[in-house]
C-alpha positions as a LaTeX table, in Angstrom:
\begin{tabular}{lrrr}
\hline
Residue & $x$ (\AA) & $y$ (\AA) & $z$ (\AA) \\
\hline
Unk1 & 0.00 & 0.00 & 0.00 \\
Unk2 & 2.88 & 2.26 & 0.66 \\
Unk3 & 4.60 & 1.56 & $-2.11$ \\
Unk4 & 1.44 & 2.05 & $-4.34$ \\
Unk5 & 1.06 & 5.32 & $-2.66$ \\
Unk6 & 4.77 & 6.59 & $-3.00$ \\
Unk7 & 4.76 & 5.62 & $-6.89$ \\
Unk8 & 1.39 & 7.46 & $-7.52$ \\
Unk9 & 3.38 & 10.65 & $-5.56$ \\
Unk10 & 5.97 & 10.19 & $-7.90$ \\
Unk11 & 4.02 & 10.12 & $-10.62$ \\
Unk12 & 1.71 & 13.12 & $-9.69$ \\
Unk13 & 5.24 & 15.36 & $-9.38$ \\
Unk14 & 7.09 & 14.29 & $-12.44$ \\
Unk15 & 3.41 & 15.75 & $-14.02$ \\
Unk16 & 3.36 & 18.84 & $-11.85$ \\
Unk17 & 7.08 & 19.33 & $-13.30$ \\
Unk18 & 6.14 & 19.15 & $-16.71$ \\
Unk19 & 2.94 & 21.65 & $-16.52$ \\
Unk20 & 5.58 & 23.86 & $-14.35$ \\
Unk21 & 8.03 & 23.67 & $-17.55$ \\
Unk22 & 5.35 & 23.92 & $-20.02$ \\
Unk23 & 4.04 & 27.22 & $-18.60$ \\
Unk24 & 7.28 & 28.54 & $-18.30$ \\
Unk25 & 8.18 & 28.03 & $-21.52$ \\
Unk26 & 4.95 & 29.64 & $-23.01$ \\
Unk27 & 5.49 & 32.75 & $-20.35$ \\
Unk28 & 9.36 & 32.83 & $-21.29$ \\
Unk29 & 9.03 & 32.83 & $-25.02$ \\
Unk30 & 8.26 & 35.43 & $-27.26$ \\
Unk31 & 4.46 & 35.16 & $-28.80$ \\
Unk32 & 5.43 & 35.85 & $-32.37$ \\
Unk33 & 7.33 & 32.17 & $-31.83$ \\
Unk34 & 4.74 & 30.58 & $-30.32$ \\
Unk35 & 2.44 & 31.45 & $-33.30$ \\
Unk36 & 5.13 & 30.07 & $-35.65$ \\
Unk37 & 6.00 & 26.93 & $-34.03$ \\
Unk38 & 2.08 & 26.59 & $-33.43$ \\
Unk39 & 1.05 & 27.32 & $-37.36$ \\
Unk40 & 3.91 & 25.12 & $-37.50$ \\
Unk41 & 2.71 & 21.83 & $-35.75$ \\
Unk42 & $-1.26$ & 22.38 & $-37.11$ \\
Unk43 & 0.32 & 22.39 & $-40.56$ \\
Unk44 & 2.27 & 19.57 & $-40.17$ \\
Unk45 & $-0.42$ & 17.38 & $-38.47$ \\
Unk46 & $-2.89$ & 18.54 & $-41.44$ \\
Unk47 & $-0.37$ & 17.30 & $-43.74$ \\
Unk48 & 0.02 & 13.81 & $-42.40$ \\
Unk49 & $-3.80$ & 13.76 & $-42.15$ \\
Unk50 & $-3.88$ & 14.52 & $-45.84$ \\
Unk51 & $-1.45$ & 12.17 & $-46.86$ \\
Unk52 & $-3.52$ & 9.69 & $-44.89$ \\
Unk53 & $-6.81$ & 10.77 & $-46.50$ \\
Unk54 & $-4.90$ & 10.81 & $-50.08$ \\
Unk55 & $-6.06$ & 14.21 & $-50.69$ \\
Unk56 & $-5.05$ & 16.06 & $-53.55$ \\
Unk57 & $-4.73$ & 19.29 & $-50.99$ \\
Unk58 & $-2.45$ & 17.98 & $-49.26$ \\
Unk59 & 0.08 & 20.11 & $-50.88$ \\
Unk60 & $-1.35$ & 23.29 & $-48.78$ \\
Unk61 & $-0.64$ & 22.59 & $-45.14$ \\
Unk62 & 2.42 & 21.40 & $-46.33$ \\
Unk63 & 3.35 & 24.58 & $-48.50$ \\
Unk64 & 2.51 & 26.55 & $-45.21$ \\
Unk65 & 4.29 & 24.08 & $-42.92$ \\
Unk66 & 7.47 & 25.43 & $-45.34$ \\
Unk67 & 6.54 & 28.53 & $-45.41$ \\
Unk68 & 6.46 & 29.03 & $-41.46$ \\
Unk69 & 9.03 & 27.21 & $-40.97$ \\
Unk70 & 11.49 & 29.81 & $-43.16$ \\
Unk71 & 10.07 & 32.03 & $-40.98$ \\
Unk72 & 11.07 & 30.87 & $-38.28$ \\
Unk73 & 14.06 & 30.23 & $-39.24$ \\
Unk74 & 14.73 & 33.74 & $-40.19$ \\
Unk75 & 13.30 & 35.19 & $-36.79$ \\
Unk76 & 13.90 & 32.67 & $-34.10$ \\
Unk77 & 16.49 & 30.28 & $-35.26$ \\
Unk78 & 16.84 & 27.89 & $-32.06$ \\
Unk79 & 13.62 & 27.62 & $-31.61$ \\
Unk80 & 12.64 & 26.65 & $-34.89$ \\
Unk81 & 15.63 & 24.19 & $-35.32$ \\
Unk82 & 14.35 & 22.49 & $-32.05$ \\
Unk83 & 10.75 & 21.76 & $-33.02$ \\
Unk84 & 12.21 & 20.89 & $-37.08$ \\
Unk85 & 14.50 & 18.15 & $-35.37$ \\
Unk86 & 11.39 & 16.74 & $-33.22$ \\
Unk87 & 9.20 & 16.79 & $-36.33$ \\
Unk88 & 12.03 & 14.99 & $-38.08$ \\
Unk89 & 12.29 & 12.54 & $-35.24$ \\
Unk90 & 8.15 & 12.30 & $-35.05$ \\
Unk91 & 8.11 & 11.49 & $-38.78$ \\
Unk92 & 10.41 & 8.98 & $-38.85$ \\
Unk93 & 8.67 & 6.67 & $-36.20$ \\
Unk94 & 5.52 & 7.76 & $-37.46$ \\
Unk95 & 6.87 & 6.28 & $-40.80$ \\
Unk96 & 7.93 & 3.15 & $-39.28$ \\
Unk97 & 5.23 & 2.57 & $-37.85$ \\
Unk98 & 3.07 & 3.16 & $-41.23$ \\
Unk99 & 5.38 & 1.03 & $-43.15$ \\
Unk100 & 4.84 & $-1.91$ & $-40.24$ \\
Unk101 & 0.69 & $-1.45$ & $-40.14$ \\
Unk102 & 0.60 & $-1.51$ & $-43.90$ \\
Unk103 & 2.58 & $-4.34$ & $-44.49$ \\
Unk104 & 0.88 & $-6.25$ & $-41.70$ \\
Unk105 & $-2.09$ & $-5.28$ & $-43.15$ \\
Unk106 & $-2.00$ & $-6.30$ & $-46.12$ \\
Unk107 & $-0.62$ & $-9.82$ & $-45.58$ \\
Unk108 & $-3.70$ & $-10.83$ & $-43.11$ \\
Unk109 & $-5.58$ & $-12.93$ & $-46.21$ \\
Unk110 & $-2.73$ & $-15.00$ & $-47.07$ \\
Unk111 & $-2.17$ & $-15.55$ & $-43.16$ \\
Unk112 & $-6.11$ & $-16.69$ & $-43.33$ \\
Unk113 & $-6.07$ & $-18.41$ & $-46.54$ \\
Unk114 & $-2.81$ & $-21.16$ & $-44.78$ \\
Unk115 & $-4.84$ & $-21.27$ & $-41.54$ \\
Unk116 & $-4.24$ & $-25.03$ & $-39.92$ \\
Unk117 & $-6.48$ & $-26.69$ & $-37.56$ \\
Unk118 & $-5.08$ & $-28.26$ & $-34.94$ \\
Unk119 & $-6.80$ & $-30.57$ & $-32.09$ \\
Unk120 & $-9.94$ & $-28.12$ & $-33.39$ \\
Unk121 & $-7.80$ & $-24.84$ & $-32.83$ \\
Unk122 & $-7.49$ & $-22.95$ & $-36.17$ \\
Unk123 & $-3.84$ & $-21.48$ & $-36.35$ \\
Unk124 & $-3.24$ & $-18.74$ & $-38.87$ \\
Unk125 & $-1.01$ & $-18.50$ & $-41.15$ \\
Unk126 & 0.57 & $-22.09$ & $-39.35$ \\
Unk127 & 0.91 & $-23.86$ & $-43.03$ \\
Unk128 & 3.07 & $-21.03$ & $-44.80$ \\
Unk129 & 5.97 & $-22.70$ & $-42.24$ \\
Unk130 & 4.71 & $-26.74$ & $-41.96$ \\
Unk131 & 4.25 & $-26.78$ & $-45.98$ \\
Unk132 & 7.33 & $-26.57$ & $-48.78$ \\
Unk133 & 4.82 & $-26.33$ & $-51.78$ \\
Unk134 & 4.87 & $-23.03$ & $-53.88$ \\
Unk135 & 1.98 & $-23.07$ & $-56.19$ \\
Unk136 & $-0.19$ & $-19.88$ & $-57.23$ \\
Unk137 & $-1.33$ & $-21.08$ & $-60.31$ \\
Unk138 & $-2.30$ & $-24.60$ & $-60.45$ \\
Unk139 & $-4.68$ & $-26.21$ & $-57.60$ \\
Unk140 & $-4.64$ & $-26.68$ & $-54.87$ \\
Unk141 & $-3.01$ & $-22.86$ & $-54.38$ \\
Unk142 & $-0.04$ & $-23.05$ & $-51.83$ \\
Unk143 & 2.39 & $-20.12$ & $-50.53$ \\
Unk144 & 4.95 & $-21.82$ & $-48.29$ \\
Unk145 & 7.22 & $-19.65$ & $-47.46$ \\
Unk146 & 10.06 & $-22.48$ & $-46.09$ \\
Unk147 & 11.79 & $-22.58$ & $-49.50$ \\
Unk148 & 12.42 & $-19.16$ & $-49.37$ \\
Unk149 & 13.21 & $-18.69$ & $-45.87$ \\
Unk150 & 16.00 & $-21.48$ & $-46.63$ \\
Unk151 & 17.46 & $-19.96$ & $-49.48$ \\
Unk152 & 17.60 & $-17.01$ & $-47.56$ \\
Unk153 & 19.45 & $-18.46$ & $-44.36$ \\
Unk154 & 21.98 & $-20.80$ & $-46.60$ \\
Unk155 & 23.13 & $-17.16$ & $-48.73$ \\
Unk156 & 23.08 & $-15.43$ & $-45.25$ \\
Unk157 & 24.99 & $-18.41$ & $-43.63$ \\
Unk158 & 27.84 & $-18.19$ & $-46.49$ \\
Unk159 & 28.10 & $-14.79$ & $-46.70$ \\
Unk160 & 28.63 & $-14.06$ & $-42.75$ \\
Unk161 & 31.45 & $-16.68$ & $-43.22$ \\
Unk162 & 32.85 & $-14.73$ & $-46.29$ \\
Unk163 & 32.47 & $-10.55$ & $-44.52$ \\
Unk164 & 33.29 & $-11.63$ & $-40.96$ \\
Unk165 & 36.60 & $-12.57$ & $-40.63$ \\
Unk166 & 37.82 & $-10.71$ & $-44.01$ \\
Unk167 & 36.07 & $-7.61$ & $-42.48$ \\
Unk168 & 37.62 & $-8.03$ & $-39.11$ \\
Unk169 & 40.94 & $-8.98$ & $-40.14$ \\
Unk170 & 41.45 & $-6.05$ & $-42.68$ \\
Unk171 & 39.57 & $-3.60$ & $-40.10$ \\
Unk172 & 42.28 & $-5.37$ & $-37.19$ \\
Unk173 & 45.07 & $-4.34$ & $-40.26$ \\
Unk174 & 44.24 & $-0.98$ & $-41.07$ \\
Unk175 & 43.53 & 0.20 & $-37.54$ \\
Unk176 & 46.59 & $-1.42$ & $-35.72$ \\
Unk177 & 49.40 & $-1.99$ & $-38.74$ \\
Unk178 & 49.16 & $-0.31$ & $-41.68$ \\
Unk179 & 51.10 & 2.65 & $-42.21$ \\
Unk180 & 49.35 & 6.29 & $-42.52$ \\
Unk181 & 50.19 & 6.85 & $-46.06$ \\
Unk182 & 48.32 & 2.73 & $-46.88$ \\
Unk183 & 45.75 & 3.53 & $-44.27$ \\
Unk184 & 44.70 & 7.04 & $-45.92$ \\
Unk185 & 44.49 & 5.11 & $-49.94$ \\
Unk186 & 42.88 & 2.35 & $-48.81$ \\
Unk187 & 40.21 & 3.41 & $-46.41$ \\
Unk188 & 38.65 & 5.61 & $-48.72$ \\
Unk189 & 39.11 & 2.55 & $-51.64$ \\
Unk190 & 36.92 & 0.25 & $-48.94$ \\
Unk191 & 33.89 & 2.94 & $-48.68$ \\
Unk192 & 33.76 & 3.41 & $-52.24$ \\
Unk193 & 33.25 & $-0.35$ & $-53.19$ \\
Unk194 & 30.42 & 0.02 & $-50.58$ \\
Unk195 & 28.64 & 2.48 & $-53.10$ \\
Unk196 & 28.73 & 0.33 & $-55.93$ \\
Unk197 & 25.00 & $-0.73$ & $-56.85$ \\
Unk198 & 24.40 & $-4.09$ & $-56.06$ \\
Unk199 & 23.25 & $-4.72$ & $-59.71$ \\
Unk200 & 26.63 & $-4.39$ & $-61.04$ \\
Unk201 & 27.98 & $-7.64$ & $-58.44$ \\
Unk202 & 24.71 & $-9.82$ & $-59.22$ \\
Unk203 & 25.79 & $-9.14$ & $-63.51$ \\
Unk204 & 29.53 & $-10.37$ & $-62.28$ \\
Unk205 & 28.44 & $-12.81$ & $-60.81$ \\
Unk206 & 25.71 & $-13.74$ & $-63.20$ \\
Unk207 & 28.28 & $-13.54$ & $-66.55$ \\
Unk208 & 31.89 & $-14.85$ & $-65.10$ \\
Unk209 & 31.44 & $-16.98$ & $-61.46$ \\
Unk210 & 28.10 & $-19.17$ & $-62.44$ \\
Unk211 & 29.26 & $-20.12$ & $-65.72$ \\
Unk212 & 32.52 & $-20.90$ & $-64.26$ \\
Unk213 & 30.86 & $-22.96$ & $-61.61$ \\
Unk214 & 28.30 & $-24.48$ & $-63.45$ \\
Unk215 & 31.45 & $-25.90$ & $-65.87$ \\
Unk216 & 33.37 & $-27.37$ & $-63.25$ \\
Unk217 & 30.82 & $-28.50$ & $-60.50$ \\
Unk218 & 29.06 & $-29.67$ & $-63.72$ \\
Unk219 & 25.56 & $-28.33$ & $-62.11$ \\
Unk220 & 22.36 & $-28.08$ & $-64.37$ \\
Unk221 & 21.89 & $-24.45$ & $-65.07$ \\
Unk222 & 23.14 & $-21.43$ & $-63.48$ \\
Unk223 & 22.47 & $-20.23$ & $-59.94$ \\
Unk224 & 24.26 & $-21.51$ & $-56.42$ \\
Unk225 & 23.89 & $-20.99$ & $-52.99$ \\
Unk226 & 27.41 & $-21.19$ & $-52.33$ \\
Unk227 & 28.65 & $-18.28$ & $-55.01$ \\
Unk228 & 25.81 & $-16.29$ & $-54.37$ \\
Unk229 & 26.79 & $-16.30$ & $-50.62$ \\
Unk230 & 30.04 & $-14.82$ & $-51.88$ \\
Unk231 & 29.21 & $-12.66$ & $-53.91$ \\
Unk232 & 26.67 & $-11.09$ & $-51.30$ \\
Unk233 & 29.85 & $-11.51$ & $-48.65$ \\
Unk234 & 31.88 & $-9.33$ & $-50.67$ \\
Unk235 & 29.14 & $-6.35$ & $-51.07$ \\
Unk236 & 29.10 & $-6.72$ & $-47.53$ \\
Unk237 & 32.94 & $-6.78$ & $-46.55$ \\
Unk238 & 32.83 & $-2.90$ & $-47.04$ \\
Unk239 & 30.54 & $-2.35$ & $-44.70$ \\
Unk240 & 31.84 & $-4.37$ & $-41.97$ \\
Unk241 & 35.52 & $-2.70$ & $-42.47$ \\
Unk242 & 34.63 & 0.77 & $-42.57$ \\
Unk243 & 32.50 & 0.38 & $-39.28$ \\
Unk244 & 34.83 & $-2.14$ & $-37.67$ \\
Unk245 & 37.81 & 0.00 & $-38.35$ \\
Unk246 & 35.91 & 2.85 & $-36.94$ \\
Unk247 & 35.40 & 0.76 & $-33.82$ \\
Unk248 & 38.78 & $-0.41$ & $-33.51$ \\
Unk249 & 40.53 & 2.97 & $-34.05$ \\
Unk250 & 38.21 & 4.53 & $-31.15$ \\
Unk251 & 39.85 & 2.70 & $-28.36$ \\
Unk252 & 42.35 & 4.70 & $-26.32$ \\
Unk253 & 46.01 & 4.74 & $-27.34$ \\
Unk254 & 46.79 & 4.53 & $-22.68$ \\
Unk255 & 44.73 & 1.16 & $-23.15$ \\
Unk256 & 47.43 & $-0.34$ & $-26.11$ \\
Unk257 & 50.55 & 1.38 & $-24.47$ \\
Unk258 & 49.65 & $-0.04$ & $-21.25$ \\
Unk259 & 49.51 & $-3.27$ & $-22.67$ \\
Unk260 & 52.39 & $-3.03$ & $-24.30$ \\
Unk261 & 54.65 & $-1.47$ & $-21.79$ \\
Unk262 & 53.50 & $-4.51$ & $-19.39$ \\
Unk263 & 55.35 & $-6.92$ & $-22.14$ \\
Unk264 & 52.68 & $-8.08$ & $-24.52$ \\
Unk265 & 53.57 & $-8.18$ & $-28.44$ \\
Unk266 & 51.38 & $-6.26$ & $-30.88$ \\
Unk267 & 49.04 & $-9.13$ & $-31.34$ \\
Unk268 & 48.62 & $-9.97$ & $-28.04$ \\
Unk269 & 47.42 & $-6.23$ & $-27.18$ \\
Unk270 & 45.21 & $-6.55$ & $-30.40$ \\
Unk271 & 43.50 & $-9.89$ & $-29.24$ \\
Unk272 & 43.36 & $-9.03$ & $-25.44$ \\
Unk273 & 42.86 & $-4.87$ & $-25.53$ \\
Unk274 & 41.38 & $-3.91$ & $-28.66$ \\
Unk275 & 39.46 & $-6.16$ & $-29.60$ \\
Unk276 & 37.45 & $-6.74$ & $-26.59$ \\
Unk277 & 37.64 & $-2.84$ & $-25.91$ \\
Unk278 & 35.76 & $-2.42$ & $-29.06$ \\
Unk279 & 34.18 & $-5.46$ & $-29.49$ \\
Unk280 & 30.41 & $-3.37$ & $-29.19$ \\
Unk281 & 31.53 & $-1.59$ & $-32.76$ \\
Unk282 & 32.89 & $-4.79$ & $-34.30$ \\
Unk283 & 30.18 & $-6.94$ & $-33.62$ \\
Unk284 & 27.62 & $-3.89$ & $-34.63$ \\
Unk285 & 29.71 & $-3.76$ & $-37.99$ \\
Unk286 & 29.33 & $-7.99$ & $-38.83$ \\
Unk287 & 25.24 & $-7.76$ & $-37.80$ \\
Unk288 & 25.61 & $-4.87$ & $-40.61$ \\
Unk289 & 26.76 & $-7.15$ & $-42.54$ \\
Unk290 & 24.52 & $-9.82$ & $-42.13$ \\
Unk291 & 21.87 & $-7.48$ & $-42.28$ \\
Unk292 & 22.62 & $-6.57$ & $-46.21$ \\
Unk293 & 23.20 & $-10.17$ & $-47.17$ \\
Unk294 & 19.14 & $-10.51$ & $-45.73$ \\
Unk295 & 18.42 & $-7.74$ & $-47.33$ \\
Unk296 & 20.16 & $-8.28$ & $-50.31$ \\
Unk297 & 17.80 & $-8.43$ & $-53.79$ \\
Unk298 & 19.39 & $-7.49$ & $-57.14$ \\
Unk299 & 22.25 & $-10.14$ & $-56.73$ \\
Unk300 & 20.47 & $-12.64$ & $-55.59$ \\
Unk301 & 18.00 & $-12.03$ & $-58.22$ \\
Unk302 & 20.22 & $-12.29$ & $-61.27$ \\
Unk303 & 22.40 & $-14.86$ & $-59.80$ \\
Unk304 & 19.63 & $-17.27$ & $-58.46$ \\
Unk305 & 17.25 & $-19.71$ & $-60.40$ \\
Unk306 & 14.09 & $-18.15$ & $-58.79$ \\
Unk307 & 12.11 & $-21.52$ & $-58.35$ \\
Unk308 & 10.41 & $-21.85$ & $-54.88$ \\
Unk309 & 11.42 & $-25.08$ & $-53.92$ \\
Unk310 & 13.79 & $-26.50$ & $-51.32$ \\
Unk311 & 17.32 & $-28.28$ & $-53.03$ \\
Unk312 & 17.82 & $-31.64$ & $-52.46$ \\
Unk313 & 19.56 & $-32.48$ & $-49.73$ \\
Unk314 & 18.59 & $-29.27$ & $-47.98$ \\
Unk315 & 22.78 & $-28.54$ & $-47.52$ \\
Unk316 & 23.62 & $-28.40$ & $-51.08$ \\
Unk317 & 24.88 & $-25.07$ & $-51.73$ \\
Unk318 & 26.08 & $-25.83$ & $-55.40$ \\
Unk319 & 22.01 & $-25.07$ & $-56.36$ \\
Unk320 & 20.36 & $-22.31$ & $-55.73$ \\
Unk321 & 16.71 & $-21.42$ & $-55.85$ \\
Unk322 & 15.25 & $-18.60$ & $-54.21$ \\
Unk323 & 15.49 & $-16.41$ & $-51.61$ \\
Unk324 & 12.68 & $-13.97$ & $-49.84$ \\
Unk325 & 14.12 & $-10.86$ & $-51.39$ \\
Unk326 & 14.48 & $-12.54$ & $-54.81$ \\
Unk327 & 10.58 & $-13.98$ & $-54.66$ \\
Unk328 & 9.01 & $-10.28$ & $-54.04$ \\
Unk329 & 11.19 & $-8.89$ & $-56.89$ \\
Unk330 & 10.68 & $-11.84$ & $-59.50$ \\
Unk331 & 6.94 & $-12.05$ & $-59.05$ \\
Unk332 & 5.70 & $-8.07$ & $-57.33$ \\
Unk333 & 5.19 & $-6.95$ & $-61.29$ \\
Unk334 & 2.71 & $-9.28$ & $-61.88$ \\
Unk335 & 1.32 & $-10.70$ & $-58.42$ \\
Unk336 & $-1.98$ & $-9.69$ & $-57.33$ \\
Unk337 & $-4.42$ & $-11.05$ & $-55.23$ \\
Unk338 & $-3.47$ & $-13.86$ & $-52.42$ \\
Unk339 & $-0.13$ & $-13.88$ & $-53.95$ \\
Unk340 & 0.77 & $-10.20$ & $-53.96$ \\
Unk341 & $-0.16$ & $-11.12$ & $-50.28$ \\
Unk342 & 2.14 & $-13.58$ & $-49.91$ \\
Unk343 & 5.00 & $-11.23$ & $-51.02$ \\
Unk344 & 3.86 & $-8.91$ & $-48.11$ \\
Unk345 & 4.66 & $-11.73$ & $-45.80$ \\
Unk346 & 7.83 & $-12.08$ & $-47.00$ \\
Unk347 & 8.43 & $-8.41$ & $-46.36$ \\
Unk348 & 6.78 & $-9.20$ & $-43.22$ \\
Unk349 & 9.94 & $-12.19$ & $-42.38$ \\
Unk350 & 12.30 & $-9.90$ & $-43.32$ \\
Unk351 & 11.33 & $-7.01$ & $-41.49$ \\
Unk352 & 11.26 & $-9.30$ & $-38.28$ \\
Unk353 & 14.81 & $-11.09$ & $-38.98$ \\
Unk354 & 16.09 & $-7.17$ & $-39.08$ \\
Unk355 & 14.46 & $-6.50$ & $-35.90$ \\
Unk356 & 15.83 & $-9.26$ & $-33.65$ \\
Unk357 & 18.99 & $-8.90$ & $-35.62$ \\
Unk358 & 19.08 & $-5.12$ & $-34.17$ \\
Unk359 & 17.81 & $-5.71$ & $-31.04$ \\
Unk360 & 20.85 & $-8.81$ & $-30.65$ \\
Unk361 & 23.32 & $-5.65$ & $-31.45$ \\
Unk362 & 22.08 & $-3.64$ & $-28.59$ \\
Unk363 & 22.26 & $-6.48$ & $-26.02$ \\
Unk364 & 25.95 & $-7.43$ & $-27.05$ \\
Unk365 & 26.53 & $-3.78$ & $-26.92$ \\
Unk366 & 24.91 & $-3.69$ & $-23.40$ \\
Unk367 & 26.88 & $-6.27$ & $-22.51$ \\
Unk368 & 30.13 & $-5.30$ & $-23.12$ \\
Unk369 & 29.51 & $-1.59$ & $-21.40$ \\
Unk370 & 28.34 & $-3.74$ & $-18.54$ \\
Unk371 & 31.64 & $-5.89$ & $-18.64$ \\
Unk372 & 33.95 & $-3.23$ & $-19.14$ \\
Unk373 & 32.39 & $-0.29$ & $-18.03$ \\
Unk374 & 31.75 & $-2.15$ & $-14.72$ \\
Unk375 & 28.07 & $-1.02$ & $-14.74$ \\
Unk376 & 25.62 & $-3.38$ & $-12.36$ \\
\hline
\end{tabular}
């Protein structure tokens, strides 16, 4: 009872602090700003309510949000800049959160449709994972989605064993041994093969490594796990360098001297000190990584048969079928119905593999504050 009691005090101050800030605020600041950062929010609020309503007038409140907010600018700089970095930071959750609804939405009939009944309990959506039959043409109509989610975890597999230790072995080089003068021509080298379009890998890819494969693992046709897998591994290897190196060149110079006035040799002070120091960064650059070979489409597209259907045996990585990315952009052009559906429940896969994938980044990264920082 008292402890009911103390939190409902608690509570009932931290909301008497807040009025107390809000009315000193509005009694602190001038009222030509609070009419601009008002006209301001109204716009803005009208504008995501036409956008909702798909109004062709949509274009107004917006025009004035602009408007107001030059304003501002002009007259009462901080101010403005403070409520144009919250709108930003409203927007982009707001996004999100559209992007999530819409998605989830939309792939509710499909999740219907595959409904299983089990010991009289209907399950939704329970035979797009118990089923491996793709079929949206002839009957019965089936979208498992356990082809694609294995395609997708056997290029992901491959090319986390192709970016990881590359990445973290040229990030370990570039950060610890190479000289300035290599360090300064090759970082920049590394970030610009990160901006080459993915397109361009898949049509290498496609033209030199799955003929050359397909000749000497004498396969049927074009398309493999295994080179795909590399291929994405390689897009990714930027990635995990830049942000590993990052990482690894953000650990105090004390920590490495220390280490190394105490007797250690270079590697040991690289596998003991900097590596664990940053550890946080590295493992935030591989789950980058990872995250693009999910993600990946165009390569995996071009270099893939795109047949849903598992390989047989499941391990063989010298075929390659499909993956979830490569399904929604082989079929999205001329899907409709319960199979454009389906390709919203890919989406749907992906967007949850991301998520956990993210939230495992910030739990390592708690982690390792906790271990070194020494927080309880």
């Amino acid at each position: 009872m008292t402890r009911t009691s103390n939190e409902a005090g608690a509570g009932t101050g931290a909301l008497a602090r807040r009025r107390r800030q809000l009315r000193d605020f509005v009694t602190e600041t001038e009222p030509a700003a609070l009419v601009t950062i008002g006209v301001m929010a109204v716009a803005l609020v009208a504008t995501l309510a036409g956008f909702l309503a798909v109004s062709p007038l949509t274009i107004v409140p917006f025009a004035v949000f602009l408007g107001s907010a030059g304003y501002g600018w002009a007259r009462h700089q901080g101010l403005t800049a403070q409520v144009l970095t919250f709108s930003m930071m409203v927007s982009t959750i707001l996004i999100l959160l559209l992007i999530v609804v819409f998605i989830s939405v939309e792939s509710i009939p499909v999740i219907q449709y595959e409904s299983v009944t089990v010991f009289g309990v209907a399950v939704p959506g329970l035979r797009l994972f118990t089923q491996t039959q793709w079929d949206a043409v002839s009957p019965p109509i089936r979208y498992s989605m356990v082809p694609m989610i294995h395609g997708t975890v056997m290029v992901t597999t491959i090319a986390t064993a192709v970016a990881a230790p590359l990445g973290v072995a040229a990030a370990l080089f570039l950060s610890e041994i190479a000289p300035a003068t290599v360090r300064e021509v090759v970082k920049p080298g590394v970030e610009i093969l990160a901006g080459i379009p993915s397109i361009i890998y898949g049509f290498i890819g496609f033209t030199i490594l799955s003929p050359w494969a397909a000749d000497q693992f004498r396969t049927t046709g074009q398309g493999s796990y295994l080179f795909v897998g590399i291929v994405v591994g390689l897009m990714a290897l930027p990635t995990v360098v830049s942000v590993a190196e990052d990482a690894l060149s953000s650990v105090p110079e004390s920590m490495k001297s220390g280490s190394l006035a105490m007797g250690t040799t270079d590697w040991q002070t690289m596998t003991s000190i900097t590596l664990p120091a940053a550890f946080s960064g590295v493992s935030a650059a591989v789950l980058l990584g990872v995250g693009r070979a999910i993600g990946e489409t165009m390569a995996a597209t071009v270099m893939l048969r795109g047949v849903p259907q598992l390989t047989e045996p499941l391990y063989n990585v010298f075929y390659g079928q499909a993956t979830l990315t490569s399904l929604i952009a082989n079929n999205y052009g001329e899907a409709d119905g319960l199979q454009m559906d389906a390709l919203f429940i890919a989406g749907v896969i992906l967007f949850i593999t991301v998520l956990f994938i993210s939230i495992g980044a910030q739990y390592i990264e708690w982690r390792m504050r906790r271990k070194l920082g020494g927080e309880i």
